[in-house]
Structures are given as structure tokens and as C-alpha cells.
Coordinates of C-alpha atoms in Angstrom, one line a residue:
Chain D
M133 CA -21.7 -25.1 46.0
S134 CA -22.7 -27.6 43.4
A135 CA -24.0 -24.6 41.6
Y136 CA -20.4 -23.5 40.8
S137 CA -19.5 -26.9 39.5
S138 CA -19.6 -26.0 35.8
V139 CA -16.9 -23.4 36.0
L140 CA -15.2 -23.3 39.3
T141 CA -14.6 -26.8 40.4
L142 CA -12.6 -28.7 37.9
D143 CA -13.0 -32.4 37.8
P144 CA -9.6 -34.0 37.9
V145 CA -9.3 -35.0 34.3
L146 CA -7.1 -38.0 34.1
P147 CA -5.4 -38.8 30.8
T148 CA -7.3 -42.0 30.5
Q149 CA -10.6 -40.3 31.0
A150 CA -9.7 -37.6 28.6
A151 CA -8.9 -40.2 26.0
T152 CA -12.3 -41.9 26.4
P153 CA -14.1 -40.7 23.3
T154 CA -17.6 -40.0 24.4
P155 CA -20.0 -41.3 27.1
R156 CA -22.2 -44.1 25.9
P157 CA -25.0 -42.9 23.6
R158 CA -27.7 -44.0 26.0
R159 CA -26.3 -41.9 28.8
R160 CA -25.9 -38.9 26.4
L161 CA -29.5 -39.3 25.4
W162 CA -30.6 -39.3 29.0
S163 CA -28.6 -36.2 29.9
A164 CA -30.0 -34.4 26.9
L165 CA -33.5 -35.4 27.8
G166 CA -32.9 -34.3 31.4
R167 CA -31.7 -30.9 30.2
A168 CA -34.7 -30.6 27.9
L169 CA -37.0 -31.4 30.8
L170 CA -35.3 -29.0 33.2
A171 CA -36.2 -26.2 30.8
W172 CA -39.9 -26.7 31.5
P173 CA -40.5 -26.0 35.3
F174 CA -39.9 -22.2 35.0
P175 CA -42.3 -21.4 32.1
L176 CA -44.9 -23.9 33.5
A177 CA -44.7 -22.2 36.9
V178 CA -45.3 -18.8 35.2
L179 CA -48.2 -20.3 33.3
L180 CA -49.7 -21.8 36.4
L181 CA -49.4 -18.5 38.2
W182 CA -51.1 -16.8 35.3
Q183 CA -53.9 -19.3 35.4
L184 CA -54.3 -19.0 39.2
A185 CA -54.3 -15.2 38.9
A186 CA -57.1 -15.4 36.3
T187 CA -59.1 -18.1 38.1
Y188 CA -59.1 -16.4 41.5
E189 CA -59.4 -12.9 39.8
W190 CA -56.5 -11.4 41.7
V191 CA -56.4 -9.0 38.7
P192 CA -59.6 -8.0 36.9
S193 CA -60.1 -10.2 33.9
Q194 CA -60.1 -7.2 31.5
I195 CA -56.5 -6.6 32.6
L196 CA -55.3 -10.1 32.7
P197 CA -57.3 -12.5 30.5
S198 CA -56.9 -16.2 31.2
P199 CA -54.5 -18.3 29.1
A200 CA -57.5 -20.1 27.6
T201 CA -59.0 -16.8 26.5
V202 CA -55.8 -15.7 24.8
A203 CA -55.5 -19.1 23.0
G204 CA -59.2 -18.8 21.9
T205 CA -58.6 -15.2 20.6
F206 CA -55.6 -16.4 18.8
A207 CA -57.6 -19.1 17.1
D208 CA -60.4 -16.6 16.3
L209 CA -58.0 -14.1 14.8
W210 CA -56.4 -16.8 12.8
R211 CA -59.7 -18.2 11.5
S212 CA -61.1 -14.7 10.5
G213 CA -57.8 -14.1 8.6
E214 CA -57.2 -10.9 10.5
L215 CA -54.0 -12.2 11.9
Q216 CA -52.6 -13.4 8.6
D217 CA -53.6 -10.1 6.8
N218 CA -51.9 -7.9 9.4
T219 CA -48.8 -10.2 9.5
A220 CA -48.6 -10.1 5.7
I221 CA -48.7 -6.3 5.7
S222 CA -46.0 -6.1 8.4
L223 CA -43.8 -8.6 6.6
W224 CA -44.2 -6.7 3.3
R225 CA -43.1 -3.5 4.9
V226 CA -40.1 -5.1 6.5
L227 CA -39.2 -6.8 3.2
W228 CA -39.2 -3.5 1.3
G229 CA -37.5 -1.4 4.0
F230 CA -34.9 -4.0 4.8
S231 CA -34.0 -4.6 1.1
A232 CA -33.6 -0.9 0.5
G233 CA -31.7 -0.4 3.8
A234 CA -29.5 -3.5 3.3
T235 CA -28.5 -2.6 -0.2
L236 CA -27.7 1.0 0.6
G237 CA -25.9 0.0 3.8
F238 CA -23.8 -2.6 2.0
V239 CA -22.8 -0.2 -0.8
L240 CA -22.0 2.4 1.8
G241 CA -20.0 0.0 3.9
V242 CA -18.1 -1.3 0.9
A243 CA -17.3 2.2 -0.4
M244 CA -16.0 3.3 3.0
G245 CA -14.1 0.0 3.6
L246 CA -12.4 -0.1 0.3
S247 CA -11.7 3.6 -0.5
P248 CA -10.1 5.8 2.2
L249 CA -11.1 8.8 0.2
T250 CA -14.9 7.9 0.5
K251 CA -14.3 7.1 4.1
D252 CA -12.9 10.6 4.8
Y253 CA -15.8 12.2 3.1
L254 CA -18.7 10.1 4.4
Y255 CA -17.7 8.5 7.7
P256 CA -18.1 11.5 10.1
T257 CA -21.5 12.4 8.6
F258 CA -22.6 8.7 8.7
K259 CA -21.6 8.5 12.4
T260 CA -23.6 11.6 13.2
F261 CA -26.6 10.3 11.3
A262 CA -26.3 7.0 13.1
Q263 CA -26.4 8.6 16.5
V264 CA -30.1 9.4 16.5
P265 CA -32.1 6.2 17.0
A266 CA -34.3 5.3 14.0
L267 CA -37.5 6.1 15.9
G268 CA -36.2 9.6 16.8
W269 CA -36.6 10.5 13.1
L270 CA -40.2 9.7 13.2
P271 CA -41.7 13.1 14.1
L272 CA -39.6 14.9 11.5
L273 CA -40.3 12.3 8.8
M274 CA -44.0 12.4 9.6
M275 CA -44.0 16.1 8.6
L276 CA -41.9 15.5 5.5
V277 CA -43.5 12.3 4.0
G278 CA -46.8 12.0 5.9
I279 CA -47.8 8.8 7.8
D280 CA -48.2 6.5 4.8
E281 CA -46.1 3.5 3.7
A282 CA -43.2 5.8 2.8
L283 CA -42.7 6.7 6.4
K284 CA -42.5 3.1 7.5
I285 CA -40.3 2.0 4.8
I286 CA -37.8 4.9 5.2
L287 CA -37.6 4.3 9.0
I288 CA -37.1 0.5 8.6
A289 CA -34.5 1.1 5.9
K290 CA -32.7 3.6 8.2
A291 CA -32.8 1.1 11.1
S292 CA -31.2 -1.7 9.0
L293 CA -28.8 0.5 7.1
V294 CA -26.7 1.6 10.1
P295 CA -25.6 -1.8 11.4
I296 CA -25.1 -3.2 8.0
A297 CA -22.9 -0.3 6.8
L298 CA -20.9 -0.3 10.0
N299 CA -20.3 -4.0 10.1
T300 CA -19.4 -4.1 6.4
Y301 CA -17.0 -1.3 6.8
K302 CA -15.4 -2.9 9.9
G303 CA -15.2 -6.3 8.3
L304 CA -13.4 -4.9 5.3
Q305 CA -11.0 -2.9 7.5
N306 CA -10.1 -6.0 9.5
V307 CA -9.1 -8.3 6.7
P308 CA -5.7 -9.6 8.0
T309 CA -2.7 -8.0 6.4
T310 CA -1.0 -11.3 6.0
Q311 CA -3.7 -12.6 3.8
I312 CA -3.5 -9.6 1.5
E313 CA 0.3 -9.9 1.4
L314 CA 0.0 -13.5 0.4
A315 CA -2.4 -12.6 -2.3
R316 CA 0.1 -10.0 -3.6
V317 CA 2.8 -12.7 -3.6
Y318 CA 0.5 -14.7 -5.9
R319 CA 0.0 -11.5 -8.0
F320 CA -3.8 -11.6 -7.7
S321 CA -5.6 -9.1 -9.8
R322 CA -7.8 -6.6 -7.9
W323 CA -10.9 -8.6 -8.7
Q324 CA -9.3 -11.9 -7.6
L325 CA -8.2 -10.2 -4.4
L326 CA -11.7 -9.0 -3.7
R327 CA -13.3 -12.3 -4.7
H328 CA -10.9 -14.8 -3.0
V329 CA -9.4 -12.8 -0.1
V330 CA -11.4 -9.8 1.0
L331 CA -14.9 -11.1 0.6
P332 CA -14.5 -14.5 2.3
S333 CA -12.6 -12.9 5.2
A334 CA -15.1 -10.1 5.7
F335 CA -18.1 -12.3 5.2
P336 CA -18.8 -13.2 8.9
P337 CA -18.9 -9.6 10.2
I338 CA -20.9 -8.5 7.2
W339 CA -23.4 -11.3 7.8
N340 CA -23.5 -10.3 11.5
G341 CA -24.4 -6.9 10.3
V342 CA -27.2 -8.3 8.2
R343 CA -28.6 -10.2 11.2
Y344 CA -28.4 -7.1 13.4
G345 CA -30.0 -5.1 10.6
L346 CA -33.0 -7.4 10.3
T347 CA -33.5 -7.5 14.1
H348 CA -33.4 -3.7 14.1
A349 CA -35.7 -3.5 11.1
W350 CA -38.3 -5.7 12.9
L351 CA -38.0 -3.6 16.0
A352 CA -38.4 -0.4 14.0
L353 CA -41.5 -1.9 12.3
V354 CA -43.2 -2.7 15.5
G355 CA -42.3 0.8 16.9
V356 CA -43.6 2.7 13.9
E357 CA -46.7 0.6 13.7
L358 CA -47.4 1.3 17.3
L359 CA -47.0 5.0 16.8
A360 CA -48.5 5.6 13.4
S361 CA -50.4 3.0 11.5
S362 CA -53.9 1.7 10.7
E363 CA -52.9 -1.9 9.8
G364 CA -50.2 -4.4 10.7
L365 CA -49.2 -6.3 13.8
G366 CA -48.2 -3.2 15.7
F367 CA -51.6 -1.7 15.0
L368 CA -53.3 -4.9 16.2
I369 CA -51.5 -4.3 19.5
V370 CA -52.6 -0.7 19.7
Y371 CA -56.2 -1.6 18.7
G372 CA -56.4 -4.3 21.3
R373 CA -55.2 -2.0 24.0
Q374 CA -57.6 0.8 23.1
L375 CA -60.5 -1.6 23.2
Y376 CA -59.2 -3.0 26.4
Q377 CA -59.0 -6.5 24.8
L378 CA -55.8 -7.6 26.3
D379 CA -56.2 -11.1 24.8
V380 CA -55.7 -9.5 21.3
V381 CA -52.6 -7.6 22.6
L382 CA -51.1 -10.8 24.0
A383 CA -51.8 -12.8 20.9
A384 CA -50.2 -10.1 18.7
V385 CA -47.2 -9.8 21.0
V386 CA -46.7 -13.6 20.7
V387 CA -46.8 -13.4 16.9
V388 CA -44.3 -10.5 16.9
G389 CA -41.9 -12.5 19.0
A390 CA -42.3 -15.6 17.0
I391 CA -41.7 -13.9 13.7
G392 CA -38.7 -12.0 15.1
W393 CA -37.2 -15.3 16.2
A394 CA -38.0 -17.0 12.9
L395 CA -36.3 -14.3 10.9
D396 CA -33.2 -14.6 12.9
R397 CA -33.2 -18.4 12.6
V398 CA -33.6 -18.2 8.9
L399 CA -30.5 -15.9 8.6
A400 CA -28.6 -18.3 11.0
V401 CA -29.4 -21.2 8.7
I402 CA -28.4 -19.3 5.6
E403 CA -25.1 -18.4 7.3
K404 CA -24.3 -22.0 8.0
R405 CA -25.0 -23.0 4.4
L406 CA -22.9 -20.1 3.0
L407 CA -20.0 -20.8 5.4
R408 CA -20.1 -24.4 4.5
W409 CA -19.7 -23.4 0.9
R410 CA -16.8 -21.2 1.9
V411 CA -15.0 -23.9 3.7
E412 CA -15.5 -26.2 0.7
G413 CA -14.3 -23.6 -1.7
F414 CA -10.9 -23.5 -0.1
Chain G
M172 CA -5.7 -1.5 6.8
T173 CA -2.6 0.2 5.4
S174 CA -1.8 -2.7 3.2
L175 CA -5.4 -2.9 1.9
T176 CA -5.0 0.7 1.1
N177 CA -1.8 0.1 -0.7
T178 CA -3.2 -2.7 -2.7
L179 CA -6.4 -1.1 -3.7
G180 CA -5.4 2.4 -4.3
P181 CA -3.0 5.1 -3.2
L182 CA -3.8 7.3 -0.2
P183 CA -5.6 10.3 -1.6
L184 CA -3.8 12.8 0.5
A185 CA -0.4 11.2 0.6
T186 CA 1.3 13.9 -1.5
S187 CA 3.7 14.7 1.3
A188 CA 6.9 13.8 -0.4
S189 CA 7.9 17.4 -1.0
W190 CA 7.0 18.7 2.4
P191 CA 9.1 18.3 5.5
A192 CA 8.0 15.1 7.3
R193 CA 7.1 16.9 10.5
L194 CA 4.5 19.0 8.8
A195 CA 3.1 16.2 6.6
A196 CA 1.3 14.2 9.3
P197 CA -0.7 17.0 10.9
L198 CA -1.5 18.4 7.5
R199 CA -2.8 15.1 6.4
R200 CA -4.9 14.8 9.5
A201 CA -6.3 18.3 8.9
G202 CA -7.1 17.1 5.4
H203 CA -9.0 14.1 6.7
W204 CA -10.9 16.5 9.0
A205 CA -11.7 18.9 6.2
A206 CA -12.9 16.1 3.9
G207 CA -15.2 14.9 6.6
L208 CA -16.7 18.4 7.0
L209 CA -17.4 18.8 3.3
L210 CA -20.6 16.7 3.1
P211 CA -22.3 18.2 6.2
L212 CA -21.5 21.7 4.9
A213 CA -23.0 20.8 1.5
L214 CA -26.1 19.5 3.2
F215 CA -26.3 22.6 5.2
A216 CA -26.0 24.8 2.1
L217 CA -28.7 22.8 0.4
W218 CA -31.0 23.3 3.4
Q219 CA -30.4 27.0 3.4
Y220 CA -30.9 27.1 -0.4
A221 CA -34.1 25.2 -0.2
V222 CA -35.4 27.6 2.4
D223 CA -34.3 30.6 0.4
R224 CA -36.0 29.3 -2.7
Q225 CA -39.0 28.2 -0.6
W226 CA -39.1 24.7 -2.1
L227 CA -41.1 23.6 1.0
A228 CA -43.4 25.6 3.2
E229 CA -41.6 27.4 6.0
Q230 CA -43.6 25.5 8.6
I231 CA -42.3 22.2 7.3
L232 CA -38.7 23.2 6.7
P233 CA -37.6 25.9 9.1
P234 CA -34.5 27.9 8.2
P235 CA -31.2 26.9 9.9
S236 CA -31.1 30.3 11.7
L237 CA -34.5 29.6 13.3
V238 CA -33.4 26.2 14.5
W239 CA -30.3 27.8 16.0
Q240 CA -32.3 30.5 17.6
S241 CA -34.7 28.0 19.1
L242 CA -31.8 26.0 20.4
G243 CA -30.5 29.1 22.1
E244 CA -33.9 30.1 23.6
L245 CA -34.6 26.6 24.8
W246 CA -31.2 26.4 26.4
H247 CA -31.4 29.8 28.1
S248 CA -34.9 29.2 29.4
G249 CA -33.7 26.0 30.9
E250 CA -36.4 24.0 29.2
L251 CA -34.0 21.9 27.2
R252 CA -32.0 21.1 30.3
D253 CA -35.1 20.2 32.3
H254 CA -36.3 17.8 29.6
L255 CA -32.9 16.3 29.2
A256 CA -32.5 15.9 33.0
I257 CA -35.8 14.1 33.2
S258 CA -34.9 11.8 30.3
L259 CA -31.4 11.1 31.7
T260 CA -32.9 10.3 35.2
R261 CA -35.2 7.8 33.6
V262 CA -32.3 6.2 31.7
G263 CA -30.1 6.3 34.9
W264 CA -32.6 4.4 37.0
S265 CA -33.3 1.9 34.3
V266 CA -29.6 1.2 33.7
L267 CA -29.2 0.7 37.4
L268 CA -32.2 -1.6 37.7
G269 CA -31.9 -3.5 34.4
G270 CA -28.1 -3.6 34.5
G271 CA -28.1 -4.9 38.1
A272 CA -30.7 -7.6 37.3
G273 CA -29.0 -8.5 34.1
L274 CA -25.6 -8.8 35.8
A275 CA -27.1 -11.1 38.5
L276 CA -29.0 -13.2 36.0
G277 CA -26.1 -13.4 33.6
A278 CA -23.7 -14.4 36.4
A279 CA -26.1 -17.0 37.6
L280 CA -26.5 -18.4 34.0
G281 CA -22.7 -18.4 33.5
L282 CA -21.7 -19.9 36.8
S283 CA -24.3 -22.4 37.6
R284 CA -25.2 -25.3 35.4
S285 CA -28.6 -25.8 37.0
A286 CA -29.5 -22.1 36.6
R287 CA -28.6 -22.6 32.9
A288 CA -30.8 -25.7 32.6
Y289 CA -33.8 -24.1 34.3
L290 CA -33.7 -20.5 33.0
L291 CA -31.7 -20.2 29.8
P292 CA -34.4 -21.6 27.4
S293 CA -37.1 -19.3 28.9
F294 CA -34.7 -16.3 28.8
E295 CA -33.8 -16.9 25.2
L296 CA -37.5 -17.1 24.3
V297 CA -38.3 -13.9 26.2
A298 CA -35.3 -12.1 24.8
Q299 CA -36.7 -12.6 21.2
F300 CA -39.6 -10.2 21.8
P301 CA -38.7 -6.7 20.9
V302 CA -39.1 -4.4 24.0
V303 CA -41.3 -2.0 22.1
G304 CA -43.8 -4.8 21.7
W305 CA -44.1 -5.1 25.5
V306 CA -44.9 -1.4 25.9
P307 CA -48.7 -1.5 25.2
L308 CA -49.0 -4.5 27.6
L309 CA -46.9 -2.6 30.3
I310 CA -49.2 0.4 29.8
V311 CA -52.1 -1.7 30.9
F312 CA -50.4 -3.0 34.0
L313 CA -48.4 0.0 35.1
G314 CA -50.2 3.0 33.7
I315 CA -48.3 5.6 31.7
D316 CA -46.3 7.0 34.6
E317 CA -42.6 6.8 35.5
A318 CA -43.1 3.1 36.3
L319 CA -43.8 2.3 32.7
K320 CA -40.8 4.1 31.4
V321 CA -38.4 2.7 33.9
A322 CA -39.8 -0.9 33.4
A323 CA -39.6 -0.7 29.6
I324 CA -36.1 0.8 29.5
S325 CA -34.9 -1.7 32.2
L326 CA -36.1 -4.6 30.1
A327 CA -34.2 -3.1 27.2
V328 CA -31.0 -2.9 29.3
L329 CA -31.5 -6.3 30.9
V330 CA -31.3 -8.4 27.7
P331 CA -27.9 -7.4 26.3
V332 CA -26.3 -7.2 29.8
T333 CA -27.5 -10.7 30.6
V334 CA -26.4 -12.2 27.3
N335 CA -23.0 -10.6 27.4
T336 CA -22.4 -11.5 31.1
H337 CA -23.3 -15.1 30.5
R338 CA -21.2 -15.3 27.4
G339 CA -18.3 -13.6 29.1
I340 CA -18.3 -16.0 32.0
A341 CA -18.9 -19.1 29.9
G342 CA -16.1 -18.1 27.6
I343 CA -13.4 -17.9 30.3
P344 CA -10.5 -20.1 29.1
R345 CA -10.1 -23.3 31.2
P346 CA -6.3 -22.8 31.8
L347 CA -7.1 -19.6 33.7
L348 CA -9.3 -21.5 36.1
D349 CA -6.7 -24.3 36.3
V350 CA -4.1 -21.8 37.4
G351 CA -6.6 -20.5 40.1
R352 CA -6.9 -24.1 41.3
V353 CA -3.1 -24.5 41.4
Y354 CA -3.0 -21.4 43.7
R355 CA -5.8 -23.0 45.8
F356 CA -8.1 -19.9 45.4
T357 CA -11.3 -20.0 47.4
V358 CA -14.5 -19.4 45.5
P359 CA -14.6 -15.7 46.2
Q360 CA -11.0 -15.4 45.3
T361 CA -11.6 -17.2 42.0
L362 CA -14.6 -14.9 41.3
W363 CA -12.7 -11.7 42.1
R364 CA -9.3 -12.5 40.6
V365 CA -10.1 -14.8 37.7
V366 CA -13.7 -14.7 36.6
L367 CA -14.3 -10.9 37.0
P368 CA -11.1 -9.8 35.2
A369 CA -11.5 -12.4 32.4
A370 CA -15.1 -11.5 31.9
A371 CA -14.7 -7.7 32.2
P372 CA -14.4 -6.9 28.5
S373 CA -17.6 -8.8 27.8
L374 CA -19.4 -7.2 30.8
F375 CA -18.5 -3.8 29.5
N376 CA -19.6 -4.7 26.0
G377 CA -23.0 -5.7 27.5
L378 CA -23.2 -2.4 29.5
R379 CA -22.5 -0.3 26.4
Q380 CA -25.1 -2.2 24.3
G381 CA -27.5 -1.9 27.2
V382 CA -27.1 1.9 27.5
M383 CA -27.5 2.4 23.8
Q384 CA -30.7 0.2 23.8
A385 CA -31.9 2.2 26.8
W386 CA -31.5 5.5 25.0
L387 CA -33.3 4.1 22.0
T388 CA -36.2 2.8 24.1
L389 CA -36.4 6.0 26.0
V390 CA -37.0 8.0 22.9
F391 CA -39.7 5.5 21.8
V392 CA -41.5 5.4 25.2
E393 CA -41.4 9.2 25.4
L394 CA -42.8 9.5 21.9
L395 CA -45.6 7.1 22.8
A396 CA -46.6 8.1 26.2
S397 CA -45.1 11.0 28.1
S398 CA -45.7 14.6 29.1
E399 CA -42.1 15.6 29.7
G400 CA -38.7 14.5 28.5
I401 CA -36.8 15.0 25.3
G402 CA -39.0 12.6 23.3
Y403 CA -42.1 14.6 24.4
L404 CA -40.4 17.8 23.2
M405 CA -40.4 16.3 19.7
V406 CA -44.1 15.2 19.9
W407 CA -45.0 18.6 21.2
G408 CA -43.0 20.4 18.5
R409 CA -44.7 18.3 15.8
Q410 CA -48.2 18.9 17.2
L411 CA -47.6 22.7 17.2
L412 CA -46.1 22.4 13.7
Q413 CA -42.9 23.9 15.1
L414 CA -40.3 21.8 13.2
D415 CA -37.5 23.8 14.7
L416 CA -38.3 22.2 18.1
V417 CA -38.3 18.8 16.5
V418 CA -34.9 19.4 15.0
V419 CA -33.5 20.8 18.2
A420 CA -34.7 17.7 20.1
M421 CA -33.1 15.4 17.5
L422 CA -29.8 17.3 17.8
A423 CA -30.0 16.9 21.6
I424 CA -30.8 13.1 21.3
G425 CA -27.9 12.6 18.9
A426 CA -25.5 14.6 21.1
V427 CA -26.5 12.8 24.3
G428 CA -26.2 9.4 22.6
L429 CA -22.7 10.3 21.3
A430 CA -21.7 11.6 24.8
L431 CA -22.9 8.4 26.5
D432 CA -21.0 6.2 24.0
L433 CA -17.8 8.2 24.4
A434 CA -18.1 8.3 28.2
L435 CA -18.5 4.5 28.4
R436 CA -15.6 4.0 26.0
W437 CA -13.5 6.2 28.1
A438 CA -14.5 4.4 31.3
E439 CA -13.8 1.1 29.7
S440 CA -10.2 2.1 28.7
R441 CA -9.6 3.5 32.2
L442 CA -10.8 0.3 33.8
A443 CA -8.9 -1.9 31.3
S444 CA -5.7 -0.1 32.1
W445 CA -6.4 -0.5 35.9
R446 CA -6.9 -4.2 35.2
R447 CA -3.6 -4.6 33.5
G448 CA -1.9 -2.7 36.3
A449 CA -3.4 -4.9 38.9
F450 CA -1.8 -8.0 37.5

């Protein structure tokens, strides 16, 4: 029953209680600490289970290496520079593919959002094009451009283009009518209208699209490197699996997850900064 | 949108002043349609022209007629339907498993403060890893049989369903729950009459994202390790250098993706109208 307390049972909030600003800082610190501590039992239990499974060899050690082995492999890969090299290659591909895809997607989204004529011509084709997932283009592109860098960059660009174009378009479409009417009352020029009304209002959805785009780009990169590559993080995973070195696979998977998380965090921080500027600007 | 249009430029096809008003609207809609068809037709013409002029070897760029013919043959022989049925079965099971688990996990995270404290940080960490990264690991544990595909696709469904369920429940406005308390709803009543309807749009959003992710992951898993299914058809076509098969498979993938999206949207609008009717 206490499990439902957060949503279902409402504490009788008396006016005096509501008026009390915040609990004393020490109590807040304790509850924050408590919450931070509660996050640990579950992952620790999983880790313990893993360690037990490795120690008592419930699963052959080729299939499930012990946590210590994985950590050791990670350190080895790091020291030999293999990990950094492959990560750098992967990041380079994402950088190129994402820049190309984001630029194209933004231009496409703006064109479709601002000009109904362009939208009429392009939108149905764009929707059809977007229906096939990025990795579905892989076999066809392999034939057309080979399995070199071009393949990876085109696929990553496609993966990031779709969400960015779609969100830019939707963001521009959903600019509130009242704001545009107000701007017309002030006799804003078209440039002023774009700069002071349309762009600030459409920014959050556009940035959302950028974040989705980067996530998709990272996903497409790992996919394409798993399927067709001879270097990069995805290849490290394939290579580890083929040699039955699961410790290499696990180490590479951890790096893939960490970088995906870091990329998203960076964009979130940038968003906060940009939005702060926006609030100050008005 | 209309006022953005008015401000930034006149409607291109709004030359209806001279026509009777009744005719103008359908004609304009037909004009929109025709405009949308122009680009695909141009691309199609370019494709045909490239084949005629033999810009690329015929093995690499098959003529449209050949693709059309292969589509017909694959359809009549039942091969395409078989592959699609296999792929859709995989997606169906995974949506059921992953969606069910995601719903349970998301509900637990949304309703219980202790579940949130224990599980949410771990879940957020795990959700960061792209599903395709898990696949090589899953291959080692599960082999390359059905279990692998269903497990990988289920993972892909689980994450968006959990996130959206959790957010949907956590975002229920306090006043709604207050009203429930005024009516002295029991916990099941609160869940059924307040929480579920209030969180329904978010749940549906999660389901739609989940199904789209499932379709994407299916294609990837079948490209990587499969001996049947629509993704395998592509791999097979590429290995035989029969690009018409690859294009047919891509068309099928796009069509099914579109159909899934439309079906879910339709179901959502149906359910939403039922929801409004019930209150």
C-alpha cells in the first residue's frame, strides 16, 4: 500500500504546511542521500550474481567472463590504444554523417515548414523515404557505393536527417498564430518575424529533433559497423564475438553506451544554455 | 499554420477566386496531390532513363519493369507473404513480451516511489545502450535462433514503452487525483478511472514508438543473423546480386512500416473517442 503513496494517497496538505517554504536543508540532504543510496542495491545485486556465476562457473567462462576479466580487458585495450583508436574512428564517422544529415534535414525542414509549395512537392516523397529504417538501405547502398566510408556516412546521415527534418517542419508549423498576429501588429519585416518569433518559438522542437537525430546516428553507426566494417567500436564487438572473447565484447558495449549517453548529455547542456539565452533575450 | 502562410507568402494554388467555391476546395486538394506525385515521378523517369542509357551495369541497377515483375512473381509464389508472415510473427511476439514487461515496469516506476528509487537509475543507464549493441552479446547467450530475434526486438520495445508509461503516470495532474479522493475511490477504481484514462495518450505514444523501434530492430537482426524473414530476403538478393529482390524487400519493409503506423494511429483515435464517450 505504501507503494502507492506517491500518487494515489494524498497527504492532507494543510495551508500552513503548504506555506512552509522547504524542509530544513539537513533533512533534504539526508533524503537526497537516501535516494542516491537506494539506487545501488539493484545494480550491485546484478554484479554479485554475475560474480557468483563466474566464480562457480554456472556458465562456461568463455561465455560469461568474470567482472574482473572484463575490467582487465578494458584496461588492456585502453593501454594498447586500441580502444581509443576505434572510438576515434567511430566518432569521426558520426561527426561527418551527423553534420551532413543535420544540415540537410534542417534545410529540408525549414523549406517544408515555411513554404507550402515546397511542402506539397516534397512531403509525400519524404514520408515514403522515411518509412524504410536506415539500416534497411544498407544492402542496396552496399551495391551502389561499396562498403567504404561513404556507406557509413550516407547511412548515418539518413538516420539523423529524418527526425531533424520532421521536427523542424512540425516546429515551424506549430508556431502559435497569436504570436504571428502580434508580430504583424508590430509590422515586423519577414526577417524580424523569423528571427524574433518563428525561430525562438520553434527552437525547442527543432532541438528535440537534433537530439533524436544524434541518438539515431549513433545507433545507425553501431549497426553499420556491426554489419560491414573493419574498424570502429562496432567492429570491435564483432571481432570479440568471432574470437569468442566476450570480455572484449562487453568492454566495447560499455563504451558504446557511455558515449551514447555522453552525446545526449552534451546536447542537453547546450539546450539549457541556449534556452537561457532565449529567456534573457526577451 | 494558415496565418504563417499568409504572412510568409500566398498559397500557391489559391487561384480559386474565379471558380465556384464548391469546386475550388477539391480542385485545390487534387492540386496538392498532383504536386506530391511530381517528384516521385521525376525520380522514376530518371531511373528508367539511367537504365536505358546504361549508366550503371544492369546487375547493379535493375530496370523498374524487372522490379515490378519480381514483385509479382514473389507475391504469386507466396514467398514474399511467407517472409513477411515470419517477420510479423517475430514483431508480434516481441511487442507482446516487451510491451507487457514495459507496461508493468513503467507502471511500477510511475506508481511506487520505492520502485523509482531502486530501479529508475539502473533503468536509465541500461536504456542508454543502443539495442543493436546488445545483439552480438545476445547471440552468444541465445544462439541465432528465434530466441535471439524475439529478445532483441523485445528490448527495443521495452525501453520506449517503459519511459512513456512512467512519464504518463507521473504527469497526471494532481487535481484529477484529488477529485478521485473526494469521490472516495478505492485504489483499483482510482487506477481504472483516473490513472488509466489520464495516462492513455502517453501509453499509446509509447506503444507506437515501441512498434516502430521493433520494426527497425527486426530489419537489423534479420540482416545480421537470419535464414528467413524480410531482412533475409534482402541479404539473399544482395548475395545473388539480384538487386530487384533487394528493392522489392525494401518496398515491402516501407509498406509494412507505414501500415503499422497507420493502424496504430487509427486504433488510438478509436480508443480516444471511446474514452471521451465513457466520461
